[in-house]
Amino acid sequence: MAVLIPCYNEEAAIGKVVQDFRAALPDAIVYVYDNNSQDRTVEVARAAGAVVRSEPLQGKGNVMRRMFADIEADVYVLVDGDDTYHAASAPELVKRLWDEQLDMVNGARVTEIVAAYRPGHRFGNLVLTGMVARIFGSRIADMLSGYRVFSRRFVKSFPALASGFETETELTVHALELRMPIAEVKTPYKDRPPGSHSKLNTIRDGIRILRAIIMLVKEERPLSFFSAAFGLLALSSVILGVPVIATYFQTGLVPRFPTALLATGLMLLAFLSLTCGLILDTVTHGRREAKRMHYLSLRAPGIHPPLAQPDAPR
């Protein structure tokens, strides 16, 4: 079992996080991946008993990619290094994953502390989680939680293409697209300790997450994405073209020739967009099958009975 902690300037919190998770999961190895910290994060984490490594590419998504590639384990516990998540809940999350042979257990944040979970962040999470639920399926209530437990087959089949905080969205969509067995457990959430400061910018990172959702829709639901573009372009073409056609039937003339050309061009683009969606939908289906086959090649978590041996030939 491995506890994975991505870190950037968490000198004030990382020592307690490492100690708490070592106490909660005594059989686990705690890894801290430092992301170019300018303070004493590395020294404090190492003194607390963590295995410390570094990732020079800035951004949580880049750290996640490195951690998932480097570390071999049967169960992975992912948590932020800011001491806001409840380490004592980790055994429950791991047990749920192992006993039910799940691939991801999400720690849904529960708190009454306004400073810990600001209204802007809470509202943004609800909106973005709702968007993903409507498009990919409603199975997760707190999509942006940084506290999760994964199976090996989740981690080793996850492409990890994001670079920043949008990686949580990518994790959720990966599980939903492959229809993995997942669960969500409510966990306490608290404010950061004194001296620790949030690196999350509500507006900037919210826009990045929204952009990531749009790109994931394009990649995973191309027919829906390009059909929407088809509808918008076709509607614009009809709105521009109907008056021109009506004038032609009344007078036999086309006085607004540029408008007619524009309407024709928009309709051509509309059908081109629809064609792209149909082609890319086939490509995406094949890519999803390939990811599913790789996922199935990895052993599920939990205790498995021995495989039945074929009968000896008589």
Coordinates of C-alpha atoms in Angstrom, one line a residue:
M1 CA 0.0 0.0 0.0
A2 CA 1.2 3.5 -0.8
V3 CA 0.1 6.9 0.4
L4 CA 0.8 9.5 -2.3
I5 CA 1.1 13.2 -1.3
P6 CA 1.8 15.8 -3.9
C7 CA 3.3 18.9 -2.3
Y8 CA 4.2 22.5 -3.1
N9 CA 5.2 24.9 -0.2
E10 CA 3.6 22.9 2.6
E11 CA 6.2 23.3 5.3
A12 CA 3.6 24.2 7.9
A13 CA 1.4 21.1 7.3
I14 CA 3.3 18.3 5.6
G15 CA 4.9 17.0 8.8
K16 CA 1.6 16.3 10.5
V17 CA 0.0 14.9 7.4
V18 CA 2.9 12.3 7.1
Q19 CA 2.7 11.4 10.8
D20 CA -1.1 11.1 10.7
F21 CA -1.2 8.8 7.7
R22 CA 1.7 6.7 9.0
A23 CA -0.3 6.2 12.2
A24 CA -3.6 5.5 10.4
L25 CA -2.0 3.1 7.8
P26 CA 1.1 1.6 9.6
D27 CA 1.7 -0.9 6.8
A28 CA 1.7 1.8 4.0
I29 CA 4.7 3.6 2.6
V30 CA 4.2 7.4 2.6
Y31 CA 5.6 9.1 -0.5
V32 CA 5.9 12.9 -0.7
Y33 CA 6.5 14.3 -4.2
D34 CA 7.8 17.8 -4.0
N35 CA 6.9 20.2 -6.8
N36 CA 9.6 22.9 -6.7
S37 CA 8.9 24.1 -3.1
Q38 CA 10.7 27.2 -2.0
D39 CA 10.4 26.4 1.7
R40 CA 11.5 23.5 4.0
T41 CA 8.8 21.1 2.7
V42 CA 11.4 18.4 1.7
E43 CA 13.2 18.5 5.0
V44 CA 10.1 18.4 7.2
A45 CA 8.6 15.6 5.2
R46 CA 11.7 13.5 5.3
A47 CA 12.1 14.1 9.1
A48 CA 8.5 12.9 9.6
G49 CA 9.3 9.6 7.9
A50 CA 8.2 10.0 4.3
V51 CA 10.0 8.8 1.2
V52 CA 10.6 12.2 -0.6
R53 CA 10.9 12.5 -4.3
S54 CA 10.7 15.5 -6.7
E55 CA 8.9 16.4 -9.9
P56 CA 10.3 19.5 -11.7
L57 CA 7.4 20.1 -14.0
Q58 CA 5.1 22.5 -12.2
G59 CA 1.4 21.5 -11.6
K60 CA -0.5 18.9 -9.7
G61 CA -1.3 16.9 -12.8
N62 CA 2.4 16.6 -13.7
V63 CA 3.1 15.3 -10.2
M64 CA 0.2 12.8 -10.4
R65 CA 1.6 11.5 -13.7
R66 CA 5.0 11.0 -12.1
M67 CA 3.7 9.3 -9.0
F68 CA 1.4 6.9 -10.9
A69 CA 4.3 6.0 -13.2
D70 CA 6.9 5.5 -10.5
I71 CA 5.2 3.7 -7.6
E72 CA 4.1 0.1 -7.6
A73 CA 1.4 -1.0 -5.1
D74 CA -1.9 -2.8 -4.8
V75 CA -3.7 0.1 -3.2
Y76 CA -2.9 3.8 -3.6
V77 CA -4.2 6.5 -1.2
L78 CA -4.0 10.0 -2.7
V79 CA -4.2 13.0 -0.4
D80 CA -3.2 16.7 -0.5
G81 CA -0.4 17.8 1.8
D82 CA -2.3 20.7 3.3
D83 CA -3.6 18.8 6.4
T84 CA -7.3 19.5 5.5
Y85 CA -8.3 15.8 5.1
H86 CA -9.1 13.3 7.8
A87 CA -6.3 10.7 8.0
A88 CA -8.3 8.5 10.4
S89 CA -10.9 7.9 7.6
A90 CA -8.2 6.2 5.4
P91 CA -8.6 2.7 6.8
E92 CA -12.4 2.9 6.1
L93 CA -11.8 4.0 2.5
V94 CA -9.2 1.3 1.9
K95 CA -11.4 -1.4 3.5
R96 CA -14.3 -0.4 1.3
L97 CA -12.1 -0.6 -1.8
W98 CA -10.6 -3.9 -0.9
D99 CA -13.8 -5.7 0.4
E100 CA -16.0 -4.6 -2.4
Q101 CA -13.3 -4.9 -5.1
L102 CA -13.7 -1.3 -6.2
D103 CA -11.3 0.7 -8.3
M104 CA -11.9 4.1 -6.7
V105 CA -13.3 5.4 -3.4
N106 CA -13.8 9.1 -3.3
G107 CA -13.6 11.0 0.0
A108 CA -16.5 13.5 -0.2
R109 CA -15.8 16.6 1.9
V110 CA -18.1 17.4 4.8
T111 CA -17.5 20.5 6.9
E112 CA -19.3 23.4 8.6
I113 CA -16.1 25.5 8.6
V114 CA -16.6 28.4 6.1
A115 CA -12.9 29.2 5.9
A116 CA -12.1 25.5 5.0
Y117 CA -14.6 25.2 2.2
R118 CA -15.3 28.7 0.9
P119 CA -18.7 29.5 -0.6
G120 CA -17.1 30.3 -4.0
H121 CA -15.2 26.9 -4.1
R122 CA -18.4 25.1 -2.9
F123 CA -20.5 26.7 -5.6
G124 CA -17.9 26.1 -8.3
N125 CA -17.6 22.4 -7.2
L126 CA -21.4 22.0 -7.4
V127 CA -21.6 23.5 -10.9
L128 CA -18.7 21.6 -12.3
T129 CA -19.6 18.3 -10.7
G130 CA -23.2 18.8 -12.0
M131 CA -21.9 19.3 -15.5
V132 CA -19.8 16.2 -15.5
A133 CA -22.7 14.2 -13.9
R134 CA -25.0 15.3 -16.6
I135 CA -22.6 14.4 -19.4
F136 CA -20.8 11.3 -18.1
G137 CA -23.0 10.0 -15.3
S138 CA -24.0 11.0 -11.8
R139 CA -22.0 8.7 -9.5
I140 CA -19.8 11.2 -7.7
A141 CA -21.0 14.2 -5.6
D142 CA -17.6 15.8 -4.9
M143 CA -15.6 15.6 -8.1
L144 CA -12.9 18.0 -7.0
S145 CA -11.9 16.2 -3.7
G146 CA -8.2 15.6 -3.3
Y147 CA -8.7 12.5 -1.1
R148 CA -9.2 9.2 -2.9
V149 CA -8.2 5.6 -2.8
F150 CA -7.4 3.7 -6.0
S151 CA -6.8 0.2 -7.1
R152 CA -3.7 -0.8 -9.1
R153 CA -5.7 -1.3 -12.2
F154 CA -7.1 2.2 -12.0
V155 CA -3.7 3.8 -11.6
K156 CA -1.9 1.8 -14.3
S157 CA -4.7 2.4 -16.8
F158 CA -5.0 6.1 -16.2
P159 CA -3.4 8.2 -18.9
A160 CA -2.8 11.3 -16.7
L161 CA -2.8 14.0 -19.4
A162 CA -3.7 17.0 -17.3
S163 CA -1.1 19.3 -15.9
G164 CA -2.8 21.2 -13.1
F165 CA -5.7 21.1 -10.7
E166 CA -8.0 19.8 -13.5
T167 CA -6.5 16.4 -12.9
E168 CA -9.3 15.6 -10.4
T169 CA -11.8 16.0 -13.3
E170 CA -9.8 13.7 -15.4
L171 CA -9.7 11.1 -12.7
T172 CA -13.5 11.2 -12.3
V173 CA -14.2 11.0 -16.1
H174 CA -11.7 8.1 -16.5
A175 CA -13.7 6.1 -13.9
L176 CA -17.0 7.0 -15.4
E177 CA -16.0 6.3 -19.0
L178 CA -14.7 2.8 -18.2
R179 CA -17.7 2.2 -15.9
M180 CA -15.5 1.1 -13.1
P181 CA -16.9 0.0 -9.8
I182 CA -16.5 3.1 -7.6
A183 CA -17.9 4.4 -4.3
E184 CA -18.0 7.6 -2.3
V185 CA -17.5 8.0 1.5
K186 CA -18.2 11.2 3.4
T187 CA -15.1 12.4 5.3
P188 CA -14.5 15.3 7.6
Y189 CA -12.8 18.4 6.1
K190 CA -11.0 21.1 8.1
D191 CA -9.2 24.4 7.6
R192 CA -5.5 24.7 6.8
P193 CA -3.1 25.1 9.8
P194 CA -1.6 28.5 10.5
G195 CA 1.1 29.3 8.0
S196 CA -0.3 27.2 5.2
H197 CA -1.9 29.0 2.2
S198 CA -4.1 27.7 -0.6
K199 CA -2.6 27.5 -4.1
L200 CA -6.0 27.3 -5.7
N201 CA -7.3 30.4 -7.5
T202 CA -11.1 30.2 -7.7
I203 CA -11.5 32.0 -11.0
R204 CA -8.4 30.9 -12.8
D205 CA -8.5 27.3 -11.8
G206 CA -12.3 27.2 -12.3
I207 CA -11.8 28.3 -15.9
R208 CA -9.1 25.7 -16.4
I209 CA -11.4 22.9 -15.0
L210 CA -14.2 24.1 -17.2
R211 CA -11.9 24.0 -20.2
A212 CA -10.8 20.6 -19.3
I213 CA -14.5 19.4 -19.1
I214 CA -15.1 20.8 -22.6
M215 CA -12.0 19.1 -24.0
L216 CA -13.0 15.8 -22.3
V217 CA -16.4 16.1 -23.9
K218 CA -14.7 16.6 -27.3
E219 CA -12.5 13.6 -26.7
E220 CA -14.9 11.2 -25.1
R221 CA -18.3 12.4 -26.5
P222 CA -17.3 13.7 -30.0
L223 CA -20.7 13.0 -31.6
S224 CA -22.5 15.0 -29.0
F225 CA -19.8 17.8 -29.1
F226 CA -19.9 18.1 -32.9
S227 CA -23.6 17.6 -33.1
A228 CA -24.0 20.7 -30.9
A229 CA -21.8 22.6 -33.3
F230 CA -23.9 21.2 -36.2
G231 CA -27.1 22.5 -34.6
L232 CA -25.7 26.0 -33.9
L233 CA -24.2 26.4 -37.4
A234 CA -27.3 25.0 -39.1
L235 CA -29.6 27.2 -37.1
S236 CA -27.5 30.3 -38.0
S237 CA -27.7 29.3 -41.7
V238 CA -31.4 28.9 -41.6
I239 CA -32.0 32.3 -39.8
L240 CA -29.8 34.0 -42.4
G241 CA -31.1 32.0 -45.4
V242 CA -34.9 32.1 -44.9
P243 CA -35.3 35.8 -45.7
V244 CA -33.1 35.5 -48.8
I245 CA -35.2 32.5 -50.1
A246 CA -38.5 34.3 -49.3
T247 CA -37.3 37.3 -51.3
Y248 CA -36.3 35.0 -54.2
F249 CA -39.7 33.4 -54.4
Q250 CA -41.4 36.8 -54.3
T251 CA -39.3 38.6 -56.8
G252 CA -37.1 36.0 -58.5
L253 CA -34.0 38.0 -57.4
V254 CA -31.3 37.5 -54.8
P255 CA -30.5 41.1 -53.8
R256 CA -28.5 40.0 -50.7
F257 CA -26.0 37.8 -52.4
P258 CA -23.3 38.0 -49.6
T259 CA -25.9 36.8 -47.1
A260 CA -26.8 33.9 -49.3
L261 CA -23.2 32.9 -49.6
L262 CA -22.7 33.1 -45.9
A263 CA -25.8 31.0 -45.2
T264 CA -24.6 28.4 -47.7
G265 CA -21.1 28.4 -46.1
L266 CA -22.6 27.9 -42.6
M267 CA -24.7 25.0 -43.7
L268 CA -21.7 23.3 -45.4
L269 CA -19.7 23.8 -42.2
A270 CA -22.6 22.4 -40.2
F271 CA -22.6 19.1 -42.2
L272 CA -18.8 19.0 -42.1
S273 CA -19.0 19.2 -38.3
L274 CA -21.6 16.4 -38.2
T275 CA -19.4 14.3 -40.4
C276 CA -16.4 14.9 -38.1
G277 CA -18.5 13.9 -35.1
L278 CA -19.5 10.6 -36.8
I279 CA -16.0 9.7 -37.7
L280 CA -14.4 10.6 -34.4
D281 CA -17.2 8.7 -32.5
T282 CA -16.0 5.5 -34.2
V283 CA -12.3 6.4 -33.3
T284 CA -13.3 7.1 -29.7
H285 CA -15.2 3.8 -29.5
G286 CA -12.1 1.9 -30.6
R287 CA -9.8 3.8 -28.2
R288 CA -12.2 3.1 -25.3
E289 CA -12.2 -0.6 -26.1
A290 CA -8.3 -0.5 -26.1
K291 CA -8.3 1.2 -22.6
R292 CA -10.9 -1.3 -21.3
M293 CA -8.8 -4.3 -22.5
H294 CA -5.7 -2.9 -20.8
Y295 CA -7.7 -2.3 -17.6
L296 CA -9.0 -5.9 -17.7
S297 CA -5.4 -7.2 -18.0
L298 CA -4.7 -6.0 -14.5
R299 CA -5.8 -7.9 -11.3
A300 CA -8.7 -6.5 -9.4
P301 CA -8.2 -5.5 -5.7
G302 CA -9.3 -7.8 -2.9
I303 CA -8.8 -11.4 -2.1
H304 CA -9.5 -13.7 -5.0
P305 CA -10.1 -17.5 -4.8
P306 CA -7.5 -19.6 -6.7
L307 CA -8.3 -20.1 -10.4
A308 CA -9.9 -23.4 -11.2
Q309 CA -7.5 -25.9 -12.8
P310 CA -8.6 -27.6 -15.9
D311 CA -9.3 -31.3 -15.7
A312 CA -6.3 -33.5 -16.6
P313 CA -6.7 -35.3 -19.9
R314 CA -7.8 -38.8 -19.6

